[in-house]
Tab-separated table of C-alpha atoms in Angstrom:
chain	number	residue	atom	x	y	z
A	1	MET	CA	0.142	0.011	0.354
A	2	LYS	CA	1.510	3.230	-0.639
A	3	ARG	CA	0.621	5.870	2.119
A	4	ARG	CA	-0.432	8.828	0.831
A	5	LEU	CA	1.496	10.114	4.020
A	6	ILE	CA	5.280	8.782	2.872
A	7	ALA	CA	4.317	10.492	0.009
A	8	ALA	CA	3.536	13.602	1.312
A	9	ILE	CA	7.142	13.586	3.162
A	10	GLY	CA	8.534	13.776	-0.005
A	11	VAL	CA	11.809	12.153	0.672
A	12	ALA	CA	12.991	10.418	-2.561
A	13	GLY	CA	16.172	8.321	-3.314
A	14	MET	CA	18.355	7.152	-0.398
A	15	ILE	CA	20.463	7.594	2.859
A	16	VAL	CA	22.161	5.195	4.052
A	17	SER	CA	23.157	5.163	8.050
A	18	ILE	CA	25.226	2.314	8.358
A	19	ALA	CA	27.887	1.408	5.372
A	20	ALA	CA	29.615	-1.980	5.363
A	21	CYS	CA	30.729	-3.894	2.337
A	22	GLY	CA	29.063	-6.932	1.084
A	23	SER	CA	30.217	-10.606	1.115
A	24	ASP	CA	29.005	-13.571	-0.888
A	25	ASP	CA	29.613	-15.718	1.920
A	26	GLY	CA	26.454	-17.803	1.433
A	27	LYS	CA	22.437	-18.158	1.889
A	28	GLY	CA	22.620	-19.580	5.628
A	29	GLY	CA	26.043	-18.777	6.738
A	30	ASP	CA	27.105	-15.177	9.163
A	31	SER	CA	28.296	-13.137	6.662
A	32	ASP	CA	29.980	-9.630	7.455
A	33	ALA	CA	27.036	-7.444	5.805
A	34	LEU	CA	23.439	-7.914	5.777
A	35	THR	CA	21.447	-5.412	3.601
A	36	VAL	CA	18.213	-3.911	4.485
A	37	TRP	CA	15.711	-1.638	2.257
A	38	LEU	CA	12.899	-0.223	3.669
A	39	THR	CA	11.027	3.468	2.684
A	40	VAL	CA	11.317	6.544	4.256
A	41	ASP	CA	8.088	6.049	6.879
A	42	ALA	CA	11.265	3.765	9.352
A	43	GLN	CA	14.100	6.462	8.718
A	44	ASN	CA	11.384	9.202	9.895
A	45	ASN	CA	9.382	8.112	11.756
A	46	TRP	CA	10.584	4.766	13.881
A	47	PRO	CA	14.373	4.916	13.136
A	48	ASN	CA	14.933	3.116	17.373
A	49	LEU	CA	13.241	0.188	16.032
A	50	VAL	CA	15.073	-0.440	13.007
A	51	GLU	CA	18.186	0.096	15.761
A	52	ALA	CA	16.730	-2.388	18.578
A	53	ALA	CA	16.591	-5.002	15.489
A	54	ASP	CA	19.954	-4.034	14.342
A	55	ALA	CA	21.296	-4.707	18.262
A	56	ALA	CA	19.223	-7.969	18.325
A	57	VAL	CA	20.820	-9.306	15.074
A	58	MET	CA	24.400	-7.910	15.686
A	59	LYS	CA	24.029	-9.874	19.256
A	60	LYS	CA	23.956	-12.689	17.814
A	61	HIS	CA	26.165	-12.480	14.862
A	62	PRO	CA	29.445	-11.009	16.441
A	63	GLY	CA	31.257	-8.916	14.327
A	64	LEU	CA	27.653	-8.567	11.376
A	65	LYS	CA	27.583	-5.034	9.754
A	66	ILE	CA	24.460	-4.319	9.130
A	67	LYS	CA	23.564	-1.352	5.705
A	68	HIS	CA	20.243	0.658	5.907
A	69	GLU	CA	18.563	2.619	2.668
A	70	PHE	CA	15.449	4.195	3.127
A	71	TYR	CA	13.408	4.949	-0.426
A	72	GLY	CA	10.101	6.878	-1.134
A	73	TRP	CA	7.389	4.691	-2.483
A	74	PRO	CA	7.689	5.914	-5.723
A	75	ASP	CA	11.678	4.924	-6.124
A	76	LYS	CA	12.315	1.541	-4.529
A	77	ASN	CA	10.741	-0.743	-6.980
A	78	THR	CA	12.423	0.817	-10.051
A	79	LYS	CA	16.195	0.761	-7.771
A	80	LEU	CA	14.735	-3.304	-6.833
A	81	ASP	CA	13.176	-4.131	-10.571
A	82	ALA	CA	16.894	-3.162	-12.149
A	83	VAL	CA	19.192	-4.847	-9.119
A	84	LEU	CA	17.447	-7.721	-8.723
A	85	ALA	CA	18.626	-8.563	-12.611
A	86	THR	CA	22.485	-8.268	-10.867
A	87	ASP	CA	24.189	-9.782	-7.975
A	88	LYS	CA	23.768	-6.821	-6.274
A	89	ALA	CA	20.263	-7.974	-4.131
A	90	PRO	CA	19.355	-6.595	-0.932
A	91	ASP	CA	19.069	-8.969	1.870
A	92	VAL	CA	15.579	-7.700	2.946
A	93	VAL	CA	13.490	-5.358	1.582
A	94	GLU	CA	10.640	-3.495	3.054
A	95	MET	CA	6.964	-3.969	0.048
A	96	GLY	CA	3.285	-2.661	-0.142
A	97	ASN	CA	1.683	-5.501	0.293
A	98	THR	CA	-0.171	-4.482	-2.965
A	99	GLU	CA	2.734	-5.138	-4.259
A	100	MET	CA	3.798	-8.150	-3.714
A	101	LEU	CA	2.011	-10.720	-6.051
A	102	GLY	CA	3.786	-10.123	-9.123
A	103	TYR	CA	6.720	-10.223	-7.433
A	104	MET	CA	6.167	-13.850	-5.949
A	105	VAL	CA	4.946	-14.710	-9.252
A	106	LYS	CA	8.268	-14.200	-10.929
A	107	GLY	CA	9.938	-15.269	-7.989
A	108	ALA	CA	11.925	-12.969	-6.953
A	109	PHE	CA	11.185	-13.707	-4.171
A	110	ALA	CA	12.939	-16.664	-1.216
A	111	PRO	CA	10.233	-18.988	0.993
A	112	LEU	CA	10.290	-18.374	4.108
A	113	GLU	CA	9.220	-20.774	7.129
A	114	PRO	CA	5.829	-18.688	8.714
A	115	GLY	CA	6.670	-21.283	12.082
A	116	LYS	CA	10.228	-19.249	12.364
A	117	PHE	CA	8.502	-15.998	13.254
A	118	GLU	CA	6.748	-14.649	16.563
A	119	GLY	CA	3.177	-14.487	16.066
A	120	SER	CA	2.837	-15.004	12.850
A	121	ASP	CA	-0.142	-18.109	13.666
A	122	ALA	CA	-2.306	-14.824	14.384
A	123	TRP	CA	-1.443	-13.105	11.180
A	124	LEU	CA	-4.477	-11.004	9.472
A	125	ASP	CA	-5.937	-12.739	7.562
A	126	GLY	CA	-5.659	-9.988	4.320
A	127	LEU	CA	-2.034	-9.959	5.253
A	128	LYS	CA	-1.195	-13.285	5.649
A	129	ALA	CA	-2.822	-13.805	1.822
A	130	SER	CA	-0.881	-10.957	1.091
A	131	VAL	CA	2.574	-12.897	1.657
A	132	THR	CA	1.218	-16.165	0.543
A	133	TYR	CA	1.027	-17.776	-3.036
A	134	ASP	CA	0.443	-21.261	-4.189
A	135	GLY	CA	1.095	-22.261	-0.942
A	136	LYS	CA	3.820	-21.565	-0.194
A	137	THR	CA	5.304	-18.648	2.242
A	138	TYR	CA	7.242	-15.397	0.557
A	139	GLY	CA	6.461	-12.464	2.924
A	140	VAL	CA	6.297	-10.918	6.479
A	141	PRO	CA	3.292	-9.106	7.743
A	142	TYR	CA	5.192	-5.829	9.519
A	143	TYR	CA	1.901	-3.286	9.907
A	144	ALA	CA	-1.634	-2.731	8.677
A	145	GLY	CA	-3.422	0.264	7.277
A	146	GLY	CA	-7.760	0.525	7.454
A	147	ARG	CA	-10.499	1.805	6.373
A	148	VAL	CA	-13.148	3.478	8.234
A	149	ALA	CA	-16.130	5.563	7.915
A	150	ASN	CA	-15.698	9.275	8.847
A	151	TRP	CA	-18.758	12.102	9.279
A	152	ARG	CA	-18.711	15.688	10.474
A	153	LYS	CA	-20.680	15.697	14.033
A	154	ASP	CA	-22.188	19.186	12.435
A	155	VAL	CA	-23.944	17.970	10.168
A	156	ALA	CA	-25.208	14.987	11.742
A	157	ALA	CA	-26.416	16.808	14.200
A	158	SER	CA	-28.381	19.245	12.685
A	159	VAL	CA	-30.502	16.357	11.376
A	160	GLY	CA	-30.952	14.942	15.175
A	161	VAL	CA	-28.589	12.715	15.192
A	162	LYS	CA	-26.142	12.811	17.741
A	163	THR	CA	-24.093	9.196	17.696
A	164	PRO	CA	-22.792	7.588	15.193
A	165	PRO	CA	-24.927	5.059	13.480
A	166	LYS	CA	-24.379	1.159	13.983
A	167	THR	CA	-26.439	0.011	11.561
A	168	TYR	CA	-26.424	-0.135	7.834
A	169	PRO	CA	-30.489	1.340	8.253
A	170	GLU	CA	-29.495	3.950	11.172
A	171	LEU	CA	-26.358	5.094	9.180
A	172	THR	CA	-29.022	5.816	5.545
A	173	SER	CA	-31.655	6.464	8.079
A	174	ALA	CA	-29.137	9.252	8.929
A	175	LEU	CA	-27.855	9.899	5.624
A	176	ASP	CA	-31.977	10.853	3.957
A	177	LYS	CA	-31.876	13.653	6.083
A	178	ILE	CA	-29.029	15.603	5.874
A	179	GLN	CA	-29.400	15.051	1.796
A	180	LYS	CA	-32.806	15.910	2.042
A	181	LYS	CA	-31.669	19.033	4.454
A	182	GLU	CA	-29.005	20.373	2.019
A	183	GLY	CA	-29.919	19.360	-1.634
A	184	ASP	CA	-29.318	17.965	-4.538
A	185	LYS	CA	-25.311	19.320	-4.909
A	186	PHE	CA	-24.120	18.357	-1.578
A	187	ASN	CA	-23.041	14.978	-1.286
A	188	ALA	CA	-24.300	13.251	2.305
A	189	TRP	CA	-21.452	10.586	1.523
A	190	TYR	CA	-18.983	11.823	-0.734
A	191	GLN	CA	-18.361	8.356	-2.406
A	192	PRO	CA	-16.048	8.223	-5.454
A	193	THR	CA	-17.686	5.356	-8.108
A	194	ARG	CA	-14.440	4.404	-9.733
A	195	ASP	CA	-13.389	3.522	-5.636
A	196	TRP	CA	-13.283	-0.503	-6.280
A	197	TYR	CA	-12.247	-0.539	-2.488
A	198	ALA	CA	-15.134	0.665	-1.531
A	199	ALA	CA	-16.752	-1.637	-3.947
A	200	MET	CA	-15.570	-4.362	-3.893
A	201	SER	CA	-16.129	-3.975	0.627
A	202	PHE	CA	-19.819	-4.611	-0.719
A	203	VAL	CA	-19.551	-7.367	-2.806
A	204	TYR	CA	-17.703	-9.341	0.314
A	205	ASP	CA	-20.027	-7.808	2.424
A	206	ALA	CA	-23.267	-10.149	0.418
A	207	GLY	CA	-20.277	-12.754	0.513
A	208	GLY	CA	-19.623	-11.893	-2.722
A	209	ALA	CA	-16.300	-12.486	-4.095
A	210	ILE	CA	-13.997	-10.434	-7.344
A	211	ALA	CA	-12.702	-14.006	-8.520
A	212	LYS	CA	-13.021	-17.524	-6.561
A	213	GLU	CA	-10.442	-20.132	-7.083
A	214	GLU	CA	-11.080	-23.387	-8.277
A	215	GLY	CA	-8.719	-27.039	-9.063
A	216	GLY	CA	-6.071	-24.396	-9.112
A	217	ARG	CA	-7.303	-22.003	-11.537
A	218	TRP	CA	-8.827	-18.673	-10.852
A	219	LYS	CA	-12.259	-17.852	-11.837
A	220	ALA	CA	-14.514	-14.602	-11.361
A	221	SER	CA	-17.883	-14.241	-9.529
A	222	LEU	CA	-18.643	-10.567	-10.185
A	223	SER	CA	-21.488	-11.562	-11.751
A	224	SER	CA	-22.557	-13.815	-9.192
A	225	PRO	CA	-26.402	-12.973	-7.527
A	226	GLU	CA	-23.518	-12.194	-4.442
A	227	SER	CA	-21.259	-9.843	-5.720
A	228	VAL	CA	-24.471	-8.228	-7.848
A	229	LYS	CA	-26.437	-7.985	-4.293
A	230	GLY	CA	-23.481	-5.697	-3.312
A	231	LEU	CA	-22.909	-3.912	-6.260
A	232	THR	CA	-26.546	-3.137	-6.625
A	233	ALA	CA	-26.029	-2.021	-2.833
A	234	PHE	CA	-22.942	0.223	-3.808
A	235	LYS	CA	-24.753	2.184	-6.626
A	236	GLN	CA	-27.840	2.835	-5.036
A	237	VAL	CA	-25.232	5.229	-2.552
A	238	VAL	CA	-23.635	6.711	-5.529
A	239	ASP	CA	-27.008	6.896	-6.203
A	240	LYS	CA	-28.646	8.842	-3.363
A	241	TYR	CA	-25.243	11.128	-1.799
A	242	MET	CA	-22.926	11.627	-4.566
A	243	HIS	CA	-23.861	14.667	-6.465
A	244	GLY	CA	-20.294	15.268	-6.966
A	245	ASP	CA	-18.304	13.822	-10.536
A	246	LYS	CA	-18.937	10.486	-11.372
A	247	THR	CA	-16.413	9.437	-13.023
A	248	LYS	CA	-13.420	10.177	-10.527
A	249	ASP	CA	-11.475	7.874	-8.503
A	250	GLU	CA	-10.376	8.195	-4.981
A	251	SER	CA	-7.326	10.062	-5.099
A	252	ASP	CA	-8.440	13.574	-4.137
A	253	ARG	CA	-11.261	12.581	-1.588
A	254	TYR	CA	-9.825	13.620	1.346
A	255	LEU	CA	-9.509	17.438	-0.428
A	256	VAL	CA	-12.834	17.650	-1.788
A	257	TYR	CA	-14.122	16.167	1.787
A	258	GLY	CA	-12.077	19.315	3.169
A	259	GLN	CA	-14.109	21.562	0.717
A	260	GLY	CA	-17.490	20.902	2.687
A	261	LYS	CA	-19.889	19.815	0.587
A	262	SER	CA	-19.797	16.766	1.942
A	263	ALA	CA	-21.203	14.831	5.389
A	264	MET	CA	-19.537	11.623	5.029
A	265	ILE	CA	-16.592	9.802	3.816
A	266	PHE	CA	-15.658	5.332	3.542
A	267	GLY	CA	-12.141	4.948	2.667
A	268	ALA	CA	-8.230	5.277	4.506
A	269	ALA	CA	-8.375	5.946	8.123
A	270	TRP	CA	-6.009	8.792	7.758
A	271	GLU	CA	-8.345	10.455	5.269
A	272	GLY	CA	-10.039	12.276	7.430
A	273	ALA	CA	-7.822	13.930	9.228
A	274	THR	CA	-6.094	15.364	6.565
A	275	SER	CA	-8.960	16.943	5.392
A	276	ALA	CA	-8.685	18.493	8.536
A	277	ASP	CA	-5.541	19.626	7.893
A	278	PRO	CA	-5.867	23.602	7.864
A	279	LYS	CA	-3.760	23.547	4.916
A	280	ASN	CA	-6.927	21.273	3.276
A	281	ASP	CA	-9.977	22.155	5.152
A	282	LYS	CA	-11.747	24.717	3.835
A	283	THR	CA	-14.584	25.742	5.712
A	284	GLY	CA	-12.487	26.153	9.010
A	285	LYS	CA	-14.759	23.662	10.651
A	286	LEU	CA	-13.556	20.210	10.603
A	287	LYS	CA	-10.695	20.389	12.979
A	288	ASP	CA	-12.436	18.245	16.242
A	289	ASN	CA	-15.414	18.157	14.072
A	290	LEU	CA	-15.210	14.636	12.588
A	291	GLU	CA	-15.348	11.486	13.858
A	292	ASN	CA	-14.244	8.699	12.132
A	293	PHE	CA	-16.857	4.582	13.155
A	294	VAL	CA	-17.292	1.446	12.048
A	295	MET	CA	-18.831	1.073	8.803
A	296	PRO	CA	-21.659	-0.983	9.496
A	297	GLY	CA	-22.443	-3.373	6.062
A	298	PRO	CA	-26.194	-4.350	4.478
A	299	SER	CA	-25.470	-7.714	5.749
A	300	GLY	CA	-25.439	-6.319	9.198
A	301	LYS	CA	-22.137	-7.428	10.298
A	302	ASN	CA	-19.348	-4.402	10.441
A	303	MET	CA	-18.284	-4.112	6.772
A	304	PRO	CA	-15.257	-5.975	5.728
A	305	VAL	CA	-12.808	-3.354	5.225
A	306	PHE	CA	-9.510	-3.683	2.350
A	307	LEU	CA	-6.655	-4.588	4.177
A	308	GLY	CA	-3.295	-2.491	2.904
A	309	GLY	CA	-0.372	-2.069	4.789
A	310	SER	CA	3.611	-3.665	4.407
A	311	ASP	CA	5.614	-6.374	4.368
A	312	LEU	CA	8.890	-7.008	4.458
A	313	ALA	CA	10.290	-10.006	2.439
A	314	VAL	CA	14.077	-12.067	1.114
A	315	PRO	CA	15.144	-11.654	-2.611
A	316	VAL	CA	15.957	-14.739	-3.854
A	317	LYS	CA	19.249	-14.072	-5.114
A	318	SER	CA	20.578	-13.053	-1.224
A	319	HIS	CA	23.414	-14.671	0.276
A	320	ASN	CA	21.611	-14.100	4.085
A	321	GLN	CA	18.871	-15.167	3.320
A	322	ASP	CA	18.787	-17.116	7.075
A	323	ILE	CA	20.389	-13.276	8.744
A	324	ALA	CA	17.649	-11.703	6.832
A	325	ALA	CA	15.013	-14.089	8.454
A	326	GLU	CA	16.362	-12.968	11.892
A	327	TRP	CA	16.251	-9.107	11.358
A	328	ILE	CA	12.494	-9.784	10.151
A	329	ASN	CA	12.075	-11.411	13.031
A	330	ALA	CA	13.647	-9.024	15.301
A	331	PHE	CA	12.211	-5.659	13.760
A	332	THR	CA	8.707	-7.642	13.206
A	333	GLY	CA	8.176	-9.529	16.806
A	334	PRO	CA	6.217	-8.556	20.150
A	335	GLU	CA	8.591	-5.791	20.974
A	336	GLY	CA	8.233	-4.129	16.666
A	337	GLN	CA	4.470	-4.743	16.816
A	338	LYS	CA	4.450	-2.611	20.311
A	339	GLY	CA	6.195	-0.012	19.193
A	340	LEU	CA	4.630	0.256	15.614
A	341	ILE	CA	1.334	0.216	17.829
A	342	ALA	CA	2.488	3.193	19.923
A	343	LYS	CA	3.341	5.229	16.347
A	344	GLY	CA	-0.117	5.108	15.215
A	345	ASN	CA	-0.299	1.837	13.055
A	346	LEU	CA	-2.558	-1.341	13.314
A	347	PRO	CA	-0.351	-4.490	13.932
A	348	ASN	CA	0.344	-7.478	11.412
A	349	ASN	CA	-1.844	-9.989	14.225
A	350	LYS	CA	-5.173	-11.098	15.432
A	351	THR	CA	-3.709	-10.965	19.019
A	352	ASP	CA	-2.834	-6.710	19.845
A	353	LEU	CA	-5.463	-5.645	17.123
A	354	ALA	CA	-7.230	-7.792	20.271
A	355	THR	CA	-6.005	-5.226	23.094
A	356	LEU	CA	-6.370	-2.102	20.708
A	357	LYS	CA	-10.436	-2.630	20.919
A	358	ASN	CA	-10.611	-1.721	24.161
A	359	ASP	CA	-8.616	1.115	23.901
A	360	PRO	CA	-10.940	4.544	23.099
A	361	ALA	CA	-8.679	6.129	21.444
A	362	THR	CA	-7.991	2.980	18.928
A	363	ALA	CA	-10.597	0.816	18.893
A	364	VAL	CA	-12.855	2.084	16.292
A	365	PRO	CA	-9.657	1.816	13.256
A	366	ALA	CA	-9.218	-2.244	15.461
A	367	THR	CA	-12.542	-2.974	15.200
A	368	ALA	CA	-12.755	-2.090	11.170
A	369	ALA	CA	-9.365	-4.370	10.964
A	370	GLU	CA	-10.854	-7.558	12.313
A	371	SER	CA	-13.299	-8.100	9.290
A	372	ASN	CA	-10.641	-7.670	5.965
A	373	TRP	CA	-10.627	-8.862	3.163
A	374	PHE	CA	-7.866	-8.684	0.274
A	375	VAL	CA	-7.071	-9.763	-3.756
A	376	PRO	CA	-7.296	-12.388	-5.601
A	377	MET	CA	-3.573	-14.477	-5.607
A	378	ALA	CA	-3.321	-15.119	-8.855
A	379	PRO	CA	-0.726	-15.398	-11.233
A	380	GLY	CA	-2.604	-12.447	-13.534
A	381	TRP	CA	-4.187	-10.209	-10.959
A	382	GLY	CA	-1.384	-7.622	-12.002
A	383	GLN	CA	-2.899	-7.651	-14.728
A	384	VAL	CA	-6.288	-7.480	-13.920
A	385	GLU	CA	-5.317	-3.947	-12.207
A	386	LYS	CA	-3.156	-2.114	-14.779
A	387	ALA	CA	-6.194	-2.705	-16.960
A	388	GLN	CA	-8.388	-0.757	-14.106
A	389	VAL	CA	-11.385	-3.698	-15.083
A	390	LEU	CA	-12.983	-2.858	-11.694
A	391	GLN	CA	-13.104	0.816	-12.382
A	392	THR	CA	-14.263	0.593	-15.291
A	393	MET	CA	-16.897	-2.028	-14.965
A	394	LEU	CA	-18.067	1.275	-12.029
A	395	GLN	CA	-18.101	3.853	-13.557
A	396	GLN	CA	-20.091	1.939	-16.081
A	397	ILE	CA	-22.830	0.753	-13.423
A	398	GLY	CA	-22.575	4.662	-11.853
A	399	THR	CA	-22.929	6.812	-14.522
A	400	GLY	CA	-25.805	4.480	-16.176
A	401	LYS	CA	-24.124	3.212	-18.802
A	402	LYS	CA	-24.764	-0.455	-18.175
A	403	SER	CA	-26.697	-2.077	-15.437
A	404	VAL	CA	-24.842	-3.607	-12.230
A	405	GLN	CA	-25.471	-7.852	-14.200
A	406	ASP	CA	-24.315	-6.142	-17.973
A	407	ALA	CA	-20.742	-4.346	-16.157
A	408	ALA	CA	-20.090	-7.386	-13.568
A	409	LYS	CA	-20.461	-10.122	-16.404
A	410	ALA	CA	-18.418	-7.630	-19.066
A	411	ALA	CA	-16.254	-7.435	-16.084
A	412	ASP	CA	-15.642	-10.872	-15.516
A	413	ALA	CA	-14.935	-11.592	-18.555
A	414	ALA	CA	-12.411	-9.449	-18.468
A	415	ILE	CA	-10.777	-10.462	-15.825
A	416	ASP	CA	-10.748	-14.255	-16.756
A	417	LYS	CA	-8.815	-13.668	-19.872
A	418	VAL	CA	-5.764	-12.764	-17.785
A	419	ILE	CA	-6.615	-13.956	-13.753
A	420	ASN	CA	-4.549	-16.876	-14.698
A	421	THR	CA	-1.764	-15.792	-16.342
A	422	LYS	CA	1.437	-15.348	-15.137
């Protein structure tokens, strides 16, 4: 997941914090250097956790030196693609969880034994899925980022609603009142049509799926009765509450929300706070007036959310695979998770997540993340994303160009052409 927070930091390129020369002593032996690539969030926000992992591994391997390179999201994969074709591959690399699949399909990462990593038996389902391909594990979940609903307390209060909704009927009842009061130039729920992360939450809430594996092959299932039910519920939201441009995606949602023409959004947990930042808040009213809540689903359960985050992998060309795995375990283990949680991240495991549910400060994102989904881990999924099949389908549905059923059938046909192709 390429977090906007990281892009906002604006740090491009790399900064080497601990320099050392490499060694070719073999994949399992003690080399004199370990190379770890992370993105700049670790460098800027929790460098102490990096140092702690280094110390733990160096204590076990006296004389080992650790070299860190920190990259901005736009730079990392370009650099990685170049070095993977050489013998200069890093030993540990951070990947957005949606980036893992393409590299696993190509055989770029070494298989790992989950049992060697503390807490692996409790990894969040969506994160576990992101590091698993063809029955093998090729990475370790690092931390998670979820999605929540966020609305304006003042707008809700103006129609007599003073607490966040717990059920979907309560939500739509409040939104109906808001829409009626504010008029058709206002978005009671600003929900970009092409936002497939939100749309697929409706699909999975209804018991549907983007695609399912049958006999070792993947088959698209957006036109199944369950998926169509979810897509229809999504269309109802767009039709009733979204009065903006119905060809837009979610990339600037936080900016649109900050303009004050919307009462609610459903997106990444950081979006509400970013909208309320003085440079984005054009109303002057959003600070201390926005409230996150767990998104209820039409099914009567909490809406399953797409779980983003980061994973750590060991390139297959690493000369230090065993020590790389030790470093990952030290970094992502119990102490590392405590440090990441303290910095506002969601943990990689259900045990720590359950603890966060009991803290009012973290209860909403933690509860929302309990029910989660991830993309089909199929060899051709990258081609589906590249072709924007889901976005095209949703725009056709939202603009009325095609019925839900016809758009879903067309999307299934497009997905089936490529989803099993490496």
